[in-house]
Amino acid sequence: MRIWHIYALILIAGCAPRGAMVLMPEGIEAQETRAIYVGTTRSKVLISQSIATDPEMSALERGRSDDTRYLRVDVAIPPDRVAGELTIAQSGKTPDPRKDFLAAHVEDYPSASALRADLAPALRAQGGEAVIFVHGFNTIFAEGLYRMAQLGQDLELPGVLVHYAWPSAGQPLGYAYDRDSALFARDGLHDLIQELSRAGATKIVLLGHSMGSQLVMETLRDLSSRDPNLLQNKIAGVALMAPDIDVSLFRAQAHDIGDLPEPFMIFTSKRDPILRLSARLSGEADRLGLISDPERLADLRVTLVEVSAFSGSDPHFLLGSSPSLMALLRNGSIVNAALASGQQGRAGLIPGVVLTVQNATSIALSPITD
């Protein structure tokens, strides 16, 4: 029975919406767009006037490229949606601009210098701030791109929005391939951070989801040895969401990095089914995204945010799919207030208990009730 239980979870892991990055139909103007700058080490990025019906087209995205490619996609935000909802046009169906995330415009930069020329004024307008989202396991290009747009919209993220699209296989059975791809993609993320800095970014926040969190940690470790000034002077914060990393590996990475960027937040949930599946598949029971005891990380200056009490359409991505959690975390004000509340106390109207153990702080959040 156990093997069938694992197989069922694998199917759940692969049930996220699939589709190409589809352009807005001609003659229809988007009501609202978000500009997403993209660095990618995928060998192909598909841009379609209509939905791709050939499964071989999506397979083209799975290849790895030694060169980092840069784009800007103006994503049309559908007006008929609720916070946390991410709808991608499906194969064989006509896209609905009122419900589906679509690409209003795509700028494919011929060089890194062309990217910087476009980025520079955008960064100046945002006070030099930028946020990079690094997607997780089993993700196709369109999903990661639109997820960044959705997070930017629903969390009201400040700064220029940037997405790093590493070459995930986009397959629920591609776990080993994706782990290798995440390691392969370290140089590409390093390149993207450098280009943002050269374009004028003064504060760069990294958001890593699932397996993308390991990519973030490996890149930070790489920066600590190859480009410590960039790490110390430009990385203004890190958030790891449901991180699919072995706890011992994370501790080794953190010690290699040295002084971690601050704030350094880790969003965890004991109820995450995908991380439990990952633990079974990898044979490593300790996943960072399942941890709840701050004693395990007591010597590190990190903040654990426990969100098991929340529910959303994607239990492996509560930060992007739970409307009540996003309402608490919007603009980061709720967490900042919690951290200022002191040891083992409640922070005003914040429904959560704060516990500090040496350098590590744990915040157990709960939904607001009337």
mmCIF file of C-alpha atoms in Angstrom, residues 20-33 47-50 73-79 89 95-106 146:
data_model
loop_
_atom_site.group_PDB
_atom_site.id
_atom_site.type_symbol
_atom_site.label_atom_id
_atom_site.label_comp_id
_atom_site.label_asym_id
_atom_site.label_seq_id
_atom_site.Cartn_x
_atom_site.Cartn_y
_atom_site.Cartn_z
ATOM 1 C CA ALA A 20 2.731 27.676 -22.919
ATOM 2 C CA MET A 21 3.429 31.356 -22.346
ATOM 3 C CA VAL A 22 0.574 32.695 -24.452
ATOM 4 C CA LEU A 23 0.390 36.200 -25.902
ATOM 5 C CA MET A 24 -2.644 38.368 -25.257
ATOM 6 C CA PRO A 25 -5.156 37.969 -28.123
ATOM 7 C CA GLU A 26 -5.008 40.802 -30.662
ATOM 8 C CA GLY A 27 -7.529 43.553 -30.174
ATOM 9 C CA ILE A 28 -7.748 43.047 -26.404
ATOM 10 C CA GLU A 29 -5.974 45.449 -24.062
ATOM 11 C CA ALA A 30 -4.836 44.294 -20.645
ATOM 12 C CA GLN A 31 -6.409 46.167 -17.738
ATOM 13 C CA GLU A 32 -3.314 45.738 -15.567
ATOM 14 C CA THR A 33 0.198 44.434 -16.244
ATOM 15 C CA ILE A 47 6.212 32.008 -26.782
ATOM 16 C CA SER A 48 2.948 31.167 -28.502
ATOM 17 C CA GLN A 49 0.147 33.078 -30.161
ATOM 18 C CA SER A 50 -2.112 30.226 -29.071
ATOM 19 C CA VAL A 73 7.586 39.905 -20.045
ATOM 20 C CA ASP A 74 4.745 42.304 -19.318
ATOM 21 C CA VAL A 75 2.257 39.936 -17.686
ATOM 22 C CA ALA A 76 -1.435 40.732 -17.976
ATOM 23 C CA ILE A 77 -3.098 40.242 -14.588
ATOM 24 C CA PRO A 78 -6.616 38.815 -15.030
ATOM 25 C CA PRO A 79 -9.254 40.963 -13.306
ATOM 26 C CA ALA A 89 -4.539 28.891 -20.218
ATOM 27 C CA PRO A 95 -7.426 31.693 -23.410
ATOM 28 C CA ASP A 96 -9.696 33.879 -21.309
ATOM 29 C CA PRO A 97 -8.047 37.279 -20.617
ATOM 30 C CA ARG A 98 -10.425 37.876 -17.710
ATOM 31 C CA LYS A 99 -9.302 34.722 -15.873
ATOM 32 C CA ASP A 100 -5.952 33.585 -17.352
ATOM 33 C CA PHE A 101 -2.502 35.081 -16.819
ATOM 34 C CA LEU A 102 -1.170 36.030 -20.280
ATOM 35 C CA ALA A 103 1.821 37.804 -21.807
ATOM 36 C CA ALA A 104 0.896 41.296 -22.998
ATOM 37 C CA HIS A 105 4.389 41.952 -24.402
ATOM 38 C CA VAL A 106 7.687 40.073 -24.618
ATOM 39 C CA TYR A 146 3.206 33.891 -13.817
#
